[in-house]
Amino acid sequence: MAVARRISRPHGATRAALSAAYNAAARLLLRTGVRDHQAGLKVIEGRVARSVVPLIRTDGFAFDAELIARVSRVGRIAEFPIEWRESRGEVPGRGSHVVPVRAALTMLADLLVISYVMVRGSATRPVRVGDVLDAEGRGSWRPR
């Protein structure tokens, strides 16, 4: 798997701090070695995707981190730098409807659950975390 690492991020201080904290927590809890768990560009072989994606339990902000963590257990991950630019029409720091504190708590909870499930070895069994909510207030974990 190849994972992009953003080398420039035209965002405000709050978003940059939250991103740095999230990536530090993901590295610590998931032991992936990856520096940027949420860059949108990832390249994955079809056979690896077919074996790993069905095991993923989260569909929230932590989806990328869980994908990377699961792939790192079965193969190598390479990082490559990219120059990050906002989509046309987006203004950095505007237009997002994410509540930073709620999103941060949800993402941390998701990382803790992913870490627990993977360390415990129950990666193929269902995880029920009814009180973990995504930024819109919905549960971010899918039962299997």
JSON list of C-alpha atoms in Angstrom, two decimals:
[
{"chain": "A", "resi": 1, "resn": "MET", "atom": "CA", "xyz": [0.00, 0.00, 0.00]},
{"chain": "A", "resi": 2, "resn": "ALA", "atom": "CA", "xyz": [1.20, 3.51, -0.75]},
{"chain": "A", "resi": 3, "resn": "VAL", "atom": "CA", "xyz": [-0.05, 6.40, 1.37]},
{"chain": "A", "resi": 4, "resn": "ALA", "atom": "CA", "xyz": [0.26, 10.10, 0.61]},
{"chain": "A", "resi": 5, "resn": "ARG", "atom": "CA", "xyz": [1.81, 12.42, 3.18]},
{"chain": "A", "resi": 6, "resn": "ARG", "atom": "CA", "xyz": [0.76, 16.06, 2.87]},
{"chain": "A", "resi": 7, "resn": "ILE", "atom": "CA", "xyz": [3.79, 18.36, 2.89]},
{"chain": "A", "resi": 8, "resn": "SER", "atom": "CA", "xyz": [1.83, 21.60, 2.95]},
{"chain": "A", "resi": 9, "resn": "ARG", "atom": "CA", "xyz": [-1.48, 22.25, 4.63]},
{"chain": "A", "resi": 10, "resn": "PRO", "atom": "CA", "xyz": [-3.08, 25.66, 4.18]},
{"chain": "A", "resi": 11, "resn": "HIS", "atom": "CA", "xyz": [-5.23, 25.43, 7.30]},
{"chain": "A", "resi": 12, "resn": "GLY", "atom": "CA", "xyz": [-5.63, 27.43, 10.46]},
{"chain": "A", "resi": 13, "resn": "ALA", "atom": "CA", "xyz": [-3.75, 26.76, 13.68]},
{"chain": "A", "resi": 14, "resn": "THR", "atom": "CA", "xyz": [-6.62, 24.86, 15.33]},
{"chain": "A", "resi": 15, "resn": "ARG", "atom": "CA", "xyz": [-7.03, 22.42, 12.46]},
{"chain": "A", "resi": 16, "resn": "ALA", "atom": "CA", "xyz": [-3.26, 21.94, 12.17]},
{"chain": "A", "resi": 17, "resn": "ALA", "atom": "CA", "xyz": [-3.00, 21.22, 15.91]},
{"chain": "A", "resi": 18, "resn": "LEU", "atom": "CA", "xyz": [-5.91, 18.75, 15.82]},
{"chain": "A", "resi": 19, "resn": "SER", "atom": "CA", "xyz": [-4.40, 16.98, 12.81]},
{"chain": "A", "resi": 20, "resn": "ALA", "atom": "CA", "xyz": [-0.98, 16.73, 14.47]},
{"chain": "A", "resi": 21, "resn": "ALA", "atom": "CA", "xyz": [-2.52, 15.39, 17.68]},
{"chain": "A", "resi": 22, "resn": "TYR", "atom": "CA", "xyz": [-4.64, 12.85, 15.79]},
{"chain": "A", "resi": 23, "resn": "ASN", "atom": "CA", "xyz": [-1.70, 11.56, 13.79]},
{"chain": "A", "resi": 24, "resn": "ALA", "atom": "CA", "xyz": [0.45, 11.31, 16.93]},
{"chain": "A", "resi": 25, "resn": "ALA", "atom": "CA", "xyz": [-2.31, 9.34, 18.69]},
{"chain": "A", "resi": 26, "resn": "ALA", "atom": "CA", "xyz": [-2.77, 7.08, 15.65]},
{"chain": "A", "resi": 27, "resn": "ARG", "atom": "CA", "xyz": [0.98, 6.37, 15.48]},
{"chain": "A", "resi": 28, "resn": "LEU", "atom": "CA", "xyz": [1.10, 5.62, 19.21]},
{"chain": "A", "resi": 29, "resn": "LEU", "atom": "CA", "xyz": [-2.03, 3.46, 19.41]},
{"chain": "A", "resi": 30, "resn": "LEU", "atom": "CA", "xyz": [-1.89, 1.68, 16.05]},
{"chain": "A", "resi": 31, "resn": "ARG", "atom": "CA", "xyz": [1.89, 1.37, 15.59]},
{"chain": "A", "resi": 32, "resn": "THR", "atom": "CA", "xyz": [1.74, 1.96, 11.84]},
{"chain": "A", "resi": 33, "resn": "GLY", "atom": "CA", "xyz": [4.74, 4.26, 11.44]},
{"chain": "A", "resi": 34, "resn": "VAL", "atom": "CA", "xyz": [2.66, 6.36, 9.03]},
{"chain": "A", "resi": 35, "resn": "ARG", "atom": "CA", "xyz": [2.91, 10.12, 9.56]},
{"chain": "A", "resi": 36, "resn": "ASP", "atom": "CA", "xyz": [-0.34, 11.22, 7.88]},
{"chain": "A", "resi": 37, "resn": "HIS", "atom": "CA", "xyz": [-3.25, 8.83, 8.39]},
{"chain": "A", "resi": 38, "resn": "GLN", "atom": "CA", "xyz": [-5.89, 11.04, 6.75]},
{"chain": "A", "resi": 39, "resn": "ALA", "atom": "CA", "xyz": [-4.39, 12.21, 3.48]},
{"chain": "A", "resi": 40, "resn": "GLY", "atom": "CA", "xyz": [-7.00, 11.32, 0.91]},
{"chain": "A", "resi": 41, "resn": "LEU", "atom": "CA", "xyz": [-4.71, 9.56, -1.56]},
{"chain": "A", "resi": 42, "resn": "LYS", "atom": "CA", "xyz": [-3.95, 5.88, -1.01]},
{"chain": "A", "resi": 43, "resn": "VAL", "atom": "CA", "xyz": [-2.98, 3.16, -3.49]},
{"chain": "A", "resi": 44, "resn": "ILE", "atom": "CA", "xyz": [-3.74, -0.44, -2.55]},
{"chain": "A", "resi": 45, "resn": "GLU", "atom": "CA", "xyz": [-3.49, -3.71, -4.47]},
{"chain": "A", "resi": 46, "resn": "GLY", "atom": "CA", "xyz": [-6.82, -5.34, -5.25]},
{"chain": "A", "resi": 47, "resn": "ARG", "atom": "CA", "xyz": [-6.00, -8.60, -3.46]},
{"chain": "A", "resi": 48, "resn": "VAL", "atom": "CA", "xyz": [-4.98, -6.71, -0.31]},
{"chain": "A", "resi": 49, "resn": "ALA", "atom": "CA", "xyz": [-8.11, -4.56, -0.45]},
{"chain": "A", "resi": 50, "resn": "ARG", "atom": "CA", "xyz": [-10.34, -7.63, -0.87]},
{"chain": "A", "resi": 51, "resn": "SER", "atom": "CA", "xyz": [-8.83, -9.26, 2.21]},
{"chain": "A", "resi": 52, "resn": "VAL", "atom": "CA", "xyz": [-8.67, -6.18, 4.47]},
{"chain": "A", "resi": 53, "resn": "VAL", "atom": "CA", "xyz": [-11.65, -3.95, 3.64]},
{"chain": "A", "resi": 54, "resn": "PRO", "atom": "CA", "xyz": [-14.31, -6.47, 4.82]},
{"chain": "A", "resi": 55, "resn": "LEU", "atom": "CA", "xyz": [-12.69, -6.39, 8.28]},
{"chain": "A", "resi": 56, "resn": "ILE", "atom": "CA", "xyz": [-13.01, -2.62, 8.68]},
{"chain": "A", "resi": 57, "resn": "ARG", "atom": "CA", "xyz": [-15.53, -1.63, 11.32]},
{"chain": "A", "resi": 58, "resn": "THR", "atom": "CA", "xyz": [-15.57, 2.15, 11.22]},
{"chain": "A", "resi": 59, "resn": "ASP", "atom": "CA", "xyz": [-17.06, 4.34, 8.53]},
{"chain": "A", "resi": 60, "resn": "GLY", "atom": "CA", "xyz": [-16.28, 7.61, 10.27]},
{"chain": "A", "resi": 61, "resn": "PHE", "atom": "CA", "xyz": [-13.19, 9.78, 10.38]},
{"chain": "A", "resi": 62, "resn": "ALA", "atom": "CA", "xyz": [-11.03, 6.85, 11.53]},
{"chain": "A", "resi": 63, "resn": "PHE", "atom": "CA", "xyz": [-11.69, 4.73, 8.41]},
{"chain": "A", "resi": 64, "resn": "ASP", "atom": "CA", "xyz": [-8.31, 5.69, 6.93]},
{"chain": "A", "resi": 65, "resn": "ALA", "atom": "CA", "xyz": [-6.45, 4.89, 10.14]},
{"chain": "A", "resi": 66, "resn": "GLU", "atom": "CA", "xyz": [-8.12, 1.50, 10.47]},
{"chain": "A", "resi": 67, "resn": "LEU", "atom": "CA", "xyz": [-7.38, 0.68, 6.82]},
{"chain": "A", "resi": 68, "resn": "ILE", "atom": "CA", "xyz": [-3.71, 1.60, 7.28]},
{"chain": "A", "resi": 69, "resn": "ALA", "atom": "CA", "xyz": [-3.47, -0.33, 10.56]},
{"chain": "A", "resi": 70, "resn": "ARG", "atom": "CA", "xyz": [-4.97, -3.48, 9.05]},
{"chain": "A", "resi": 71, "resn": "VAL", "atom": "CA", "xyz": [-2.81, -3.32, 5.92]},
{"chain": "A", "resi": 72, "resn": "SER", "atom": "CA", "xyz": [0.31, -2.75, 8.06]},
{"chain": "A", "resi": 73, "resn": "ARG", "atom": "CA", "xyz": [-0.36, -6.10, 9.76]},
{"chain": "A", "resi": 74, "resn": "VAL", "atom": "CA", "xyz": [-0.25, -8.02, 6.47]},
{"chain": "A", "resi": 75, "resn": "GLY", "atom": "CA", "xyz": [2.17, -6.03, 4.32]},
{"chain": "A", "resi": 76, "resn": "ARG", "atom": "CA", "xyz": [4.35, -3.00, 3.88]},
{"chain": "A", "resi": 77, "resn": "ILE", "atom": "CA", "xyz": [3.25, 0.61, 3.63]},
{"chain": "A", "resi": 78, "resn": "ALA", "atom": "CA", "xyz": [5.21, 3.24, 1.73]},
{"chain": "A", "resi": 79, "resn": "GLU", "atom": "CA", "xyz": [4.65, 6.97, 2.11]},
{"chain": "A", "resi": 80, "resn": "PHE", "atom": "CA", "xyz": [5.09, 9.54, -0.62]},
{"chain": "A", "resi": 81, "resn": "PRO", "atom": "CA", "xyz": [4.93, 13.34, -0.29]},
{"chain": "A", "resi": 82, "resn": "ILE", "atom": "CA", "xyz": [2.24, 15.36, -2.02]},
{"chain": "A", "resi": 83, "resn": "GLU", "atom": "CA", "xyz": [1.58, 19.08, -2.27]},
{"chain": "A", "resi": 84, "resn": "TRP", "atom": "CA", "xyz": [-1.88, 19.54, -0.74]},
{"chain": "A", "resi": 85, "resn": "ARG", "atom": "CA", "xyz": [-4.33, 22.07, -2.17]},
{"chain": "A", "resi": 86, "resn": "GLU", "atom": "CA", "xyz": [-7.93, 22.73, -1.23]},
{"chain": "A", "resi": 87, "resn": "SER", "atom": "CA", "xyz": [-10.57, 21.88, -3.82]},
{"chain": "A", "resi": 88, "resn": "ARG", "atom": "CA", "xyz": [-11.58, 24.72, -6.09]},
{"chain": "A", "resi": 89, "resn": "GLY", "atom": "CA", "xyz": [-13.96, 27.04, -4.32]},
{"chain": "A", "resi": 90, "resn": "GLU", "atom": "CA", "xyz": [-12.99, 25.95, -0.80]},
{"chain": "A", "resi": 91, "resn": "VAL", "atom": "CA", "xyz": [-11.54, 28.51, 1.51]},
{"chain": "A", "resi": 92, "resn": "PRO", "atom": "CA", "xyz": [-9.25, 27.10, 4.20]},
{"chain": "A", "resi": 93, "resn": "GLY", "atom": "CA", "xyz": [-11.03, 27.11, 7.54]},
{"chain": "A", "resi": 94, "resn": "ARG", "atom": "CA", "xyz": [-14.46, 27.86, 6.08]},
{"chain": "A", "resi": 95, "resn": "GLY", "atom": "CA", "xyz": [-17.31, 25.73, 4.90]},
{"chain": "A", "resi": 96, "resn": "SER", "atom": "CA", "xyz": [-16.70, 22.79, 7.22]},
{"chain": "A", "resi": 97, "resn": "HIS", "atom": "CA", "xyz": [-19.63, 21.70, 9.35]},
{"chain": "A", "resi": 98, "resn": "VAL", "atom": "CA", "xyz": [-17.48, 19.57, 11.63]},
{"chain": "A", "resi": 99, "resn": "VAL", "atom": "CA", "xyz": [-17.56, 20.47, 15.32]},
{"chain": "A", "resi": 100, "resn": "PRO", "atom": "CA", "xyz": [-13.85, 20.22, 16.24]},
{"chain": "A", "resi": 101, "resn": "VAL", "atom": "CA", "xyz": [-14.22, 19.08, 19.86]},
{"chain": "A", "resi": 102, "resn": "ARG", "atom": "CA", "xyz": [-16.88, 16.47, 19.06]},
{"chain": "A", "resi": 103, "resn": "ALA", "atom": "CA", "xyz": [-14.93, 15.24, 16.03]},
{"chain": "A", "resi": 104, "resn": "ALA", "atom": "CA", "xyz": [-11.71, 15.00, 18.07]},
{"chain": "A", "resi": 105, "resn": "LEU", "atom": "CA", "xyz": [-13.41, 12.98, 20.81]},
{"chain": "A", "resi": 106, "resn": "THR", "atom": "CA", "xyz": [-15.05, 10.69, 18.27]},
{"chain": "A", "resi": 107, "resn": "MET", "atom": "CA", "xyz": [-11.78, 10.15, 16.43]},
{"chain": "A", "resi": 108, "resn": "LEU", "atom": "CA", "xyz": [-9.89, 9.40, 19.65]},
{"chain": "A", "resi": 109, "resn": "ALA", "atom": "CA", "xyz": [-12.60, 6.95, 20.75]},
{"chain": "A", "resi": 110, "resn": "ASP", "atom": "CA", "xyz": [-12.45, 5.25, 17.35]},
{"chain": "A", "resi": 111, "resn": "LEU", "atom": "CA", "xyz": [-8.64, 4.96, 17.57]},
{"chain": "A", "resi": 112, "resn": "LEU", "atom": "CA", "xyz": [-8.88, 3.43, 21.05]},
{"chain": "A", "resi": 113, "resn": "VAL", "atom": "CA", "xyz": [-11.43, 0.86, 19.87]},
{"chain": "A", "resi": 114, "resn": "ILE", "atom": "CA", "xyz": [-9.41, 0.00, 16.75]},
{"chain": "A", "resi": 115, "resn": "SER", "atom": "CA", "xyz": [-6.29, -0.43, 18.88]},
{"chain": "A", "resi": 116, "resn": "TYR", "atom": "CA", "xyz": [-8.10, -2.58, 21.43]},
{"chain": "A", "resi": 117, "resn": "VAL", "atom": "CA", "xyz": [-9.70, -4.81, 18.81]},
{"chain": "A", "resi": 118, "resn": "MET", "atom": "CA", "xyz": [-6.47, -5.32, 16.90]},
{"chain": "A", "resi": 119, "resn": "VAL", "atom": "CA", "xyz": [-4.33, -5.99, 19.98]},
{"chain": "A", "resi": 120, "resn": "ARG", "atom": "CA", "xyz": [-6.93, -8.35, 21.41]},
{"chain": "A", "resi": 121, "resn": "GLY", "atom": "CA", "xyz": [-6.97, -10.28, 18.16]},
{"chain": "A", "resi": 122, "resn": "SER", "atom": "CA", "xyz": [-10.70, -10.02, 17.64]},
{"chain": "A", "resi": 123, "resn": "ALA", "atom": "CA", "xyz": [-10.33, -8.27, 14.32]},
{"chain": "A", "resi": 124, "resn": "THR", "atom": "CA", "xyz": [-12.90, -10.51, 12.64]},
{"chain": "A", "resi": 125, "resn": "ARG", "atom": "CA", "xyz": [-15.51, -10.49, 15.41]},
{"chain": "A", "resi": 126, "resn": "PRO", "atom": "CA", "xyz": [-18.19, -7.80, 15.68]},
{"chain": "A", "resi": 127, "resn": "VAL", "atom": "CA", "xyz": [-17.50, -4.69, 17.70]},
{"chain": "A", "resi": 128, "resn": "ARG", "atom": "CA", "xyz": [-20.43, -2.93, 19.34]},
{"chain": "A", "resi": 129, "resn": "VAL", "atom": "CA", "xyz": [-19.67, 0.56, 20.46]},
{"chain": "A", "resi": 130, "resn": "GLY", "atom": "CA", "xyz": [-23.06, 2.22, 20.67]},
{"chain": "A", "resi": 131, "resn": "ASP", "atom": "CA", "xyz": [-21.87, 5.37, 22.34]},
{"chain": "A", "resi": 132, "resn": "VAL", "atom": "CA", "xyz": [-19.16, 6.31, 19.83]},
{"chain": "A", "resi": 133, "resn": "LEU", "atom": "CA", "xyz": [-20.61, 9.05, 17.65]},
{"chain": "A", "resi": 134, "resn": "ASP", "atom": "CA", "xyz": [-19.35, 10.71, 14.52]},
{"chain": "A", "resi": 135, "resn": "ALA", "atom": "CA", "xyz": [-19.35, 14.47, 13.97]},
{"chain": "A", "resi": 136, "resn": "GLU", "atom": "CA", "xyz": [-23.01, 14.45, 12.93]},
{"chain": "A", "resi": 137, "resn": "GLY", "atom": "CA", "xyz": [-24.06, 12.55, 16.06]},
{"chain": "A", "resi": 138, "resn": "ARG", "atom": "CA", "xyz": [-24.50, 9.16, 14.38]},
{"chain": "A", "resi": 139, "resn": "GLY", "atom": "CA", "xyz": [-22.71, 5.99, 15.41]},
{"chain": "A", "resi": 140, "resn": "SER", "atom": "CA", "xyz": [-19.52, 5.56, 13.42]},
{"chain": "A", "resi": 141, "resn": "TRP", "atom": "CA", "xyz": [-19.09, 1.83, 14.00]},
{"chain": "A", "resi": 142, "resn": "ARG", "atom": "CA", "xyz": [-20.92, -0.65, 11.79]},
{"chain": "A", "resi": 143, "resn": "PRO", "atom": "CA", "xyz": [-22.08, -3.92, 13.33]},
{"chain": "A", "resi": 144, "resn": "ARG", "atom": "CA", "xyz": [-21.25, -7.07, 11.38]}
]
